[in-house]
XYZ file of N, CA and C in Angstrom:
597
model
N 2.754 44.275 -56.542
C 1.701 43.663 -55.617
C 0.552 44.851 -55.646
N -0.746 44.160 -55.531
C -1.991 45.028 -55.446
C -2.254 45.413 -53.925
N -3.423 44.746 -53.545
C -3.635 45.093 -52.054
C -3.681 43.777 -51.363
N -3.583 43.897 -49.902
C -3.648 42.703 -48.978
C -4.876 43.001 -48.124
N -5.931 42.051 -48.210
C -7.194 42.147 -47.414
C -6.590 41.099 -46.296
N -6.540 41.611 -44.935
C -5.949 40.957 -44.043
C -7.060 40.757 -42.980
N -7.517 39.397 -42.680
C -8.243 39.094 -41.608
C -7.690 39.007 -40.403
N -8.400 39.626 -39.363
C -7.874 39.506 -37.905
C -9.008 39.311 -37.079
N -8.856 38.647 -36.005
C -9.684 38.393 -35.115
C -9.450 37.375 -33.955
N -10.019 37.317 -32.758
C -9.789 36.401 -31.755
C -10.010 34.854 -32.245
N -9.638 33.940 -31.436
C -9.873 32.531 -31.889
C -11.284 32.230 -31.808
N -11.751 31.531 -32.798
C -13.204 31.064 -32.974
C -14.106 32.204 -33.242
N -13.582 33.310 -33.798
C -14.557 34.434 -34.181
C -15.025 34.059 -35.604
N -14.592 32.985 -36.184
C -15.109 32.747 -37.699
C -14.142 33.078 -38.575
N -12.916 33.402 -38.517
C -12.143 33.923 -39.421
C -11.882 32.937 -40.702
N -11.592 31.746 -40.167
C -11.388 30.691 -41.212
C -12.597 30.452 -42.128
N -13.836 30.477 -41.655
C -15.003 30.310 -42.431
C -15.132 31.546 -43.365
N -14.861 32.807 -42.904
C -14.923 33.761 -43.822
C -13.894 33.949 -44.833
N -12.668 33.624 -44.415
C -11.648 33.555 -45.280
C -12.008 32.589 -46.593
N -12.515 31.338 -46.280
C -12.959 30.549 -47.265
C -13.923 31.000 -48.134
N -15.045 31.703 -47.588
C -16.131 32.338 -48.291
C -15.659 33.347 -49.115
N -14.750 34.149 -48.612
C -14.165 35.174 -49.633
C -13.413 34.707 -50.673
N -12.681 33.541 -50.586
C -11.989 32.928 -51.772
C -13.032 32.481 -52.827
N -14.090 32.133 -52.345
C -15.232 31.606 -53.300
C -15.865 32.651 -54.229
N -15.724 33.917 -53.784
C -16.380 35.069 -54.381
C -15.949 35.304 -55.859
N -16.812 35.270 -56.714
C -16.401 35.459 -58.110
C -16.067 36.797 -58.403
N -16.577 37.812 -57.652
C -16.200 39.339 -57.892
C -14.707 39.614 -57.913
N -14.069 38.958 -56.748
C -12.791 39.308 -56.451
C -11.725 38.110 -56.962
N -10.530 38.418 -57.397
C -9.642 37.301 -57.539
C -8.410 37.411 -56.587
N -8.487 36.825 -55.430
C -7.657 36.733 -54.529
C -6.735 35.782 -54.445
N -5.439 36.103 -54.398
C -4.398 34.996 -54.250
C -4.026 34.928 -52.848
N -3.536 33.681 -52.407
C -3.517 33.364 -51.056
C -1.920 33.146 -50.714
N -1.685 33.342 -49.301
C -0.232 33.258 -48.784
C -0.412 32.084 -47.643
N -0.043 30.910 -47.905
C -0.132 29.869 -46.954
C 0.948 30.151 -45.979
N 0.592 30.232 -44.593
C 1.457 30.479 -43.437
C 2.170 29.133 -43.259
N 3.132 29.218 -42.356
C 3.853 28.196 -41.854
C 3.610 28.171 -40.454
N 3.547 26.836 -39.906
C 3.385 26.553 -38.385
C 3.962 25.388 -37.918
N 4.450 25.297 -36.637
C 5.206 24.267 -36.031
C 3.980 23.328 -35.280
N 2.978 23.927 -35.175
C 2.100 23.135 -34.371
C 1.354 21.842 -34.969
N 0.951 21.001 -34.328
C 0.421 19.536 -34.869
C -0.510 19.846 -35.883
N -0.650 19.107 -36.943
C -1.776 19.175 -37.902
C -3.080 18.673 -37.112
N -4.166 19.367 -37.437
C -5.472 18.981 -36.847
C -6.263 18.032 -37.760
N -7.254 17.378 -37.400
C -7.879 16.538 -38.194
C -8.787 17.314 -39.389
N -8.567 16.670 -40.666
C -9.087 17.485 -41.753
C -8.237 18.359 -42.410
N -7.032 18.743 -41.797
C -6.235 19.755 -42.409
C -5.201 18.882 -43.401
N -4.659 19.817 -44.380
C -3.816 19.261 -45.133
C -2.554 20.045 -45.276
N -1.293 19.666 -45.509
C 0.016 20.123 -45.502
C -0.134 21.148 -46.764
N 0.205 22.293 -46.767
C 0.153 23.186 -47.809
C -0.993 23.751 -48.266
N -2.110 23.462 -47.493
C -3.408 23.990 -47.762
C -3.836 24.973 -46.747
N -3.913 24.502 -45.441
C -4.466 25.350 -44.404
C -3.011 26.073 -44.085
N -1.997 25.249 -43.666
C -0.720 25.737 -43.342
C 0.514 24.869 -44.080
N 1.638 25.460 -44.115
C 2.799 24.537 -44.423
C 3.330 24.052 -42.835
N 3.138 22.767 -42.593
C 3.546 22.306 -41.360
C 5.132 21.886 -41.350
N 5.761 22.505 -40.311
C 7.243 22.281 -40.210
C 7.483 22.102 -38.572
N 8.832 22.099 -38.301
C 9.140 21.967 -37.000
C 10.114 23.190 -36.498
N 10.613 22.971 -35.462
C 11.517 24.317 -34.942
C 12.666 24.268 -35.834
N 13.285 23.290 -36.158
C 14.515 23.188 -36.971
C 14.176 23.919 -38.491
N 13.016 23.555 -38.865
C 12.518 24.094 -40.281
C 12.473 25.675 -40.100
N 11.817 26.282 -39.054
C 11.703 27.610 -38.829
C 13.103 28.398 -38.654
N 13.872 27.640 -37.957
C 15.368 28.246 -37.829
C 16.095 28.292 -39.125
N 15.846 27.167 -39.909
C 16.592 27.254 -41.261
C 15.988 28.458 -42.240
N 14.699 28.639 -42.152
C 14.080 29.657 -42.963
C 14.365 31.028 -42.458
N 14.446 31.156 -41.220
C 15.036 32.433 -40.533
C 16.293 32.832 -40.995
N 17.310 31.899 -41.031
C 18.755 32.015 -41.252
C 18.929 32.541 -42.632
N 17.905 32.064 -43.582
C 18.011 32.310 -44.967
C 17.317 33.776 -45.202
N 16.852 34.352 -44.071
C 16.427 35.666 -44.360
C 14.853 35.786 -44.915
N 14.260 34.626 -44.784
C 13.002 34.522 -45.454
C 11.644 34.738 -44.756
N 11.957 34.894 -43.461
C 10.835 34.891 -42.461
C 10.436 36.455 -42.476
N 9.130 36.810 -42.948
C 8.628 38.217 -42.789
C 8.152 38.530 -41.571
N 7.503 37.650 -40.840
C 7.028 37.773 -39.369
C 6.683 36.641 -38.834
N 6.787 36.529 -37.484
C 6.510 35.292 -36.919
C 6.026 35.498 -35.417
N 5.171 34.685 -34.795
C 4.850 34.766 -33.559
C 4.919 33.446 -32.957
N 5.051 33.466 -31.678
C 5.214 32.115 -30.909
C 4.165 32.089 -29.765
N 3.706 30.898 -29.515
C 2.717 30.624 -28.355
C 3.298 29.510 -27.546
N 3.331 29.807 -26.186
C 3.862 28.598 -25.272
C 2.473 27.900 -24.784
N 2.295 26.825 -25.487
C 1.063 26.228 -25.410
C 1.215 25.062 -24.343
N 0.124 24.418 -23.934
C 0.304 23.212 -23.051
C 0.863 22.173 -23.594
N 1.066 22.148 -24.913
C 1.735 21.048 -25.800
C 3.119 21.491 -26.068
N 3.625 22.568 -25.802
C 5.046 23.064 -26.022
C 4.842 24.242 -26.862
N 5.976 24.699 -27.474
C 6.094 25.936 -28.259
C 5.718 25.750 -29.709
N 4.612 26.708 -29.934
C 4.073 26.541 -31.320
C 4.370 28.079 -32.018
N 4.890 27.925 -33.234
C 5.072 29.114 -34.218
C 4.164 29.142 -35.305
N 3.783 30.383 -35.567
C 3.306 30.611 -36.868
C 4.005 31.625 -37.504
N 4.239 31.614 -38.813
C 4.986 32.710 -39.697
C 4.756 32.767 -40.894
N 5.058 33.885 -41.632
C 5.069 34.314 -43.136
C 6.310 34.059 -43.643
N 6.364 33.390 -44.765
C 7.783 33.137 -45.447
C 7.724 33.819 -46.800
N 8.708 34.443 -47.218
C 8.831 35.079 -48.574
C 9.447 34.121 -49.359
N 8.741 33.720 -50.393
C 9.173 32.700 -51.470
C 8.764 33.063 -52.903
N 8.915 32.487 -53.839
C 8.663 32.790 -55.080
C 7.153 32.922 -55.432
N 6.269 32.427 -54.553
C 4.881 32.662 -54.772
C 4.312 33.658 -53.786
N 5.203 34.409 -53.050
C 4.570 35.395 -52.008
C 4.645 36.766 -52.592
N 3.581 37.451 -52.496
C 3.407 38.942 -52.939
C 3.892 39.221 -54.198
N 3.399 38.587 -55.266
C 3.773 38.826 -56.752
C 3.279 40.227 -57.116
N 3.931 40.903 -58.176
C 3.344 42.166 -58.650
C 2.098 42.003 -59.299
N 1.207 43.065 -58.811
C 0.059 43.034 -59.688
C -1.111 42.214 -59.188
N -0.769 41.211 -58.097
C -1.890 40.345 -57.560
C -2.287 41.029 -56.208
N -3.552 40.713 -56.000
C -4.122 41.069 -54.628
C -4.061 39.834 -53.704
N -3.945 39.898 -52.510
C -3.796 38.751 -51.539
C -4.955 38.706 -50.420
N -5.257 37.599 -50.016
C -6.092 37.469 -48.825
C -5.142 36.858 -47.889
N -5.154 37.362 -46.665
C -4.307 36.711 -45.451
C -5.229 36.705 -44.226
N -4.760 36.017 -43.241
C -5.371 35.782 -42.030
C -4.344 35.793 -41.051
N -4.683 36.418 -39.856
C -3.737 36.393 -38.760
C -3.965 37.197 -37.507
N -3.118 37.631 -36.524
C -3.339 38.209 -35.459
C -3.066 39.770 -35.639
N -3.328 40.571 -34.626
C -2.966 42.092 -34.585
C -1.489 42.029 -34.829
N -0.701 41.393 -34.190
C 0.752 41.284 -34.212
C 1.287 40.985 -35.655
N 0.771 40.055 -36.226
C 1.352 39.761 -37.640
C 0.743 40.481 -38.404
N -0.590 41.303 -38.419
C -0.840 42.317 -39.187
C 0.049 43.484 -39.261
N 0.404 43.849 -38.057
C 1.383 45.039 -37.978
C 2.784 44.929 -38.660
N 3.201 43.526 -38.536
C 4.571 43.193 -39.028
C 4.444 43.211 -40.542
N 3.428 42.571 -40.936
C 3.252 42.642 -42.483
C 3.204 44.019 -42.968
N 2.409 44.744 -42.352
C 2.150 46.228 -42.817
C 3.411 47.100 -42.677
N 4.323 46.774 -41.484
C 5.639 47.522 -41.522
C 6.557 47.040 -42.641
N 6.384 45.815 -43.205
C 7.330 45.127 -44.274
C 6.834 45.592 -45.716
N 5.531 45.653 -45.909
C 5.025 45.962 -47.321
C 4.393 47.260 -47.369
N 4.116 48.069 -46.420
C 3.621 49.391 -46.604
C 2.167 49.441 -46.203
N 1.711 50.582 -45.424
C 0.484 50.624 -45.010
C -0.611 50.871 -46.021
N -0.166 51.423 -47.120
C -1.006 51.882 -48.355
C -1.528 50.456 -48.892
N -0.894 49.347 -48.778
C -1.386 48.116 -49.506
C -2.361 47.372 -48.618
N -2.502 47.636 -47.328
C -3.216 46.712 -46.351
C -4.709 47.337 -46.156
N -5.692 46.172 -46.302
C -6.876 46.538 -45.973
C -7.359 45.683 -44.782
N -7.208 46.056 -43.581
C -7.494 45.062 -42.259
C -9.088 44.926 -42.173
N -9.401 43.729 -41.912
C -10.868 43.356 -41.734
C -10.765 42.716 -40.380
N -11.245 43.588 -39.342
C -11.372 42.810 -37.837
C -12.658 42.258 -37.622
N -12.623 40.890 -37.501
C -13.941 40.158 -37.288
C -14.020 39.903 -35.630
N -15.132 40.304 -35.148
C -15.470 40.210 -33.708
C -16.615 39.310 -33.418
N -16.709 38.981 -32.306
C -18.094 38.248 -31.732
C -18.062 38.181 -30.233
N -19.121 38.133 -29.689
C -19.379 37.944 -28.396
C -18.588 36.845 -27.677
N -17.947 36.950 -26.632
C -17.019 36.025 -25.943
C -17.742 34.560 -25.661
N -19.051 34.738 -25.311
C -19.670 33.489 -24.768
C -19.869 32.727 -26.195
N -20.372 33.323 -27.220
C -20.409 32.650 -28.520
C -19.008 31.955 -29.106
N -18.001 32.717 -28.925
C -16.554 32.350 -29.339
C -16.406 30.985 -28.460
N -16.486 31.143 -27.222
C -16.252 29.996 -26.337
C -16.976 28.698 -26.799
N -18.290 28.984 -26.971
C -18.929 27.733 -27.441
C -18.514 27.181 -28.574
N -18.290 28.005 -29.584
C -17.781 27.575 -30.940
C -16.383 26.885 -30.751
N -15.376 27.336 -29.957
C -14.135 26.682 -29.740
C -14.431 25.255 -29.076
N -15.340 25.351 -28.116
C -15.738 24.007 -27.451
C -16.214 22.999 -28.487
N -17.224 23.405 -29.198
C -17.585 22.568 -30.406
C -16.575 21.985 -31.214
N -15.667 22.897 -31.828
C -14.811 22.598 -32.655
C -13.615 21.579 -31.998
N -13.414 21.864 -30.794
C -12.385 20.904 -30.169
C -12.990 19.632 -29.870
N -14.164 19.445 -29.541
C -14.904 18.122 -29.381
C -14.678 17.332 -30.547
N -14.825 18.000 -31.758
C -14.701 17.249 -33.017
C -13.425 16.604 -33.285
N -12.368 17.082 -32.751
C -10.841 16.499 -32.798
C -10.813 15.106 -32.433
N -9.885 14.304 -33.015
C -9.690 13.096 -32.565
C -9.217 13.018 -31.112
N -8.202 14.023 -30.848
C -7.586 14.164 -29.547
C -7.745 15.662 -28.891
N -9.048 15.883 -28.495
C -9.219 17.183 -27.913
C -8.246 17.817 -26.977
N -7.985 19.103 -27.148
C -6.927 19.629 -26.458
C -7.794 21.034 -25.677
N -8.444 20.700 -24.589
C -9.259 21.546 -24.029
C -8.391 22.642 -23.165
N -7.224 22.101 -22.714
C -6.396 23.105 -21.752
C -5.763 24.059 -22.877
N -5.479 23.663 -24.009
C -4.855 24.603 -25.156
C -6.005 25.601 -25.558
N -7.343 25.143 -25.514
C -8.517 26.074 -26.088
C -8.655 27.023 -24.930
N -8.423 26.679 -23.777
C -8.767 27.491 -22.766
C -7.518 28.631 -22.659
N -6.290 28.176 -22.818
C -5.133 29.112 -22.639
C -5.306 30.193 -23.993
N -5.751 29.553 -25.123
C -5.833 30.444 -26.167
C -6.922 31.595 -25.991
N -8.130 31.163 -25.631
C -9.132 31.953 -25.197
C -8.806 32.951 -24.184
N -8.061 32.692 -23.129
C -7.660 33.607 -22.184
C -6.477 34.583 -22.799
N -5.482 33.936 -23.574
C -4.535 34.784 -24.190
C -5.103 35.995 -25.164
N -6.299 35.687 -25.675
C -6.963 36.733 -26.505
C -7.243 38.022 -25.798
N -7.516 37.836 -24.537
C -7.805 38.974 -23.622
C -6.728 40.138 -23.743
N -5.285 39.665 -23.635
C -4.264 40.458 -23.816
C -3.923 40.854 -25.155
N -3.949 39.916 -26.151
C -3.483 39.985 -27.501
C -4.407 40.963 -28.303
N -5.699 41.047 -27.790
C -6.600 41.885 -28.587
C -7.225 42.873 -27.533
N -6.370 43.454 -26.757
C -6.884 44.448 -25.794
C -7.329 45.666 -26.696
N -8.104 46.488 -26.093
C -8.573 47.670 -26.771
C -7.423 48.747 -27.166
N -6.415 48.750 -26.184
C -5.279 49.572 -26.512
C -4.456 48.959 -27.796
N -4.439 47.694 -27.824
C -3.679 47.219 -29.014
C -4.375 47.296 -30.370
N -5.673 47.204 -30.226
C -6.558 47.579 -31.505
C -6.401 48.812 -31.813
N -6.342 49.684 -30.937
C -6.401 51.111 -31.498
C -4.790 51.467 -31.996
N -3.907 50.775 -31.302
C -2.566 51.019 -31.845
C -2.357 50.501 -33.300
N -3.099 49.370 -33.503
C -2.992 48.715 -34.899
C -3.969 49.602 -35.845
N -4.481 50.742 -35.412
C -5.200 51.569 -36.325
C -6.539 50.952 -37.009
N -6.895 50.071 -36.284
C -8.178 49.368 -36.741
C -9.427 50.296 -36.454
N -10.082 50.630 -37.645
C -11.087 51.613 -37.465
C -12.518 50.843 -37.589
N -12.599 49.738 -38.122
C -14.050 49.130 -38.274
C -13.834 47.523 -37.730
N -15.051 47.224 -37.262
C -15.195 45.801 -36.763
C -16.466 45.215 -37.542
N -16.401 43.962 -37.732
C -17.423 43.300 -38.350
C -17.801 42.199 -37.392
N -19.044 42.264 -36.843
C -19.539 41.274 -35.935
C -20.128 40.157 -36.464
N -19.624 38.758 -36.399
C -19.908 37.642 -37.137
C -20.788 36.829 -36.237
N -22.042 37.392 -35.817
C -23.180 36.700 -35.252
C -23.849 36.075 -36.444
N -23.874 36.574 -37.445
C -24.805 36.134 -38.633
C -23.719 36.210 -39.978
N -23.455 34.985 -40.460
C -22.224 34.885 -41.345
C -22.709 35.629 -42.543
N -24.031 35.316 -43.160
C -24.221 36.028 -44.436
C -24.127 37.566 -44.357
N -24.735 38.129 -43.229
C -24.709 39.515 -43.130
C -23.312 40.147 -42.968
N -22.552 39.482 -42.113
C -21.040 39.829 -41.759
C -20.389 39.714 -43.144
N -20.501 38.716 -43.954
C -19.784 38.706 -45.214
C -20.000 39.555 -46.152
N -21.462 40.010 -46.250
C -21.915 41.099 -46.963
C -21.265 42.387 -46.690
N -21.150 42.855 -45.432
C -20.632 43.868 -45.060
C -19.173 44.052 -45.213
N -18.534 42.797 -45.070
C -16.940 42.910 -45.398
C -16.806 43.147 -46.957
N -17.547 42.651 -47.776
C -17.430 42.733 -49.091
C -17.636 44.010 -49.590
N -18.650 44.788 -49.095
C -18.739 46.161 -49.212
C -17.640 47.071 -48.865
N -17.095 46.763 -47.739
C -15.872 47.339 -47.180
C -14.676 47.261 -48.151
N -14.672 45.970 -48.593
C -13.409 45.741 -49.558
C -13.623 46.573 -50.921
N -14.840 46.504 -51.295
C -15.069 47.360 -52.550
C -14.716 49.024 -52.339
N -15.060 49.314 -51.206
C -14.841 50.816 -50.760
C -13.356 51.066 -50.612
N -12.605 50.074 -50.317
C -11.132 50.484 -49.891
C -10.043 49.707 -50.910
N -10.700 48.972 -51.956
C -9.537 48.345 -52.822
C -9.192 49.299 -53.776
N -7.790 49.550 -53.782
C -7.187 50.683 -54.715
C -6.847 50.079 -56.147
N -6.802 48.753 -56.132
C -6.138 48.397 -57.472
C -7.035 47.285 -58.078
N -8.349 47.775 -57.805
C -9.388 46.973 -58.766
C -9.439 45.286 -58.353
N -9.395 45.152 -56.994
C -9.552 43.920 -56.728
C -10.659 43.150 -57.460
């Protein structure tokens, strides 16, 4: 395995958009790790593309097989949702560089499993007011908006991304996503500086 560029950030900070734009770059050949989730599929999502969608029984089965690298659970207004990384034949092959997306907690667990020297953390940040507006716009576009869950997620970010936890995760640099093109350019330069396997 080469390097893992790991996108981290609060909800609605633009991680998904930056993730897609990085995959489109001709300069890098990133492979992806599609995470698993037990949350309901959203409008426009496809199973096996954004996530592998499963249920609690599916999670338990993979966990019993020893294939779950990391997992996190959220107690939402719609019930318990899990997000998790699974080791399979396509996960972390030798000589390949990967692009992943997740939380501080998932980043630390993957780093503990695969090694600090393989990880390139990219922390995406944004003003809270702008994040909240983006979250509201996204939720309004859903067939069945879940405003309560949107608010829960926004408030949970205050604890999940506290300055203490950011420091503990050894995050040295933040990329402010108030201008997508500029932010993406800064991220690409950072990856060039830190990629040790010729991404």
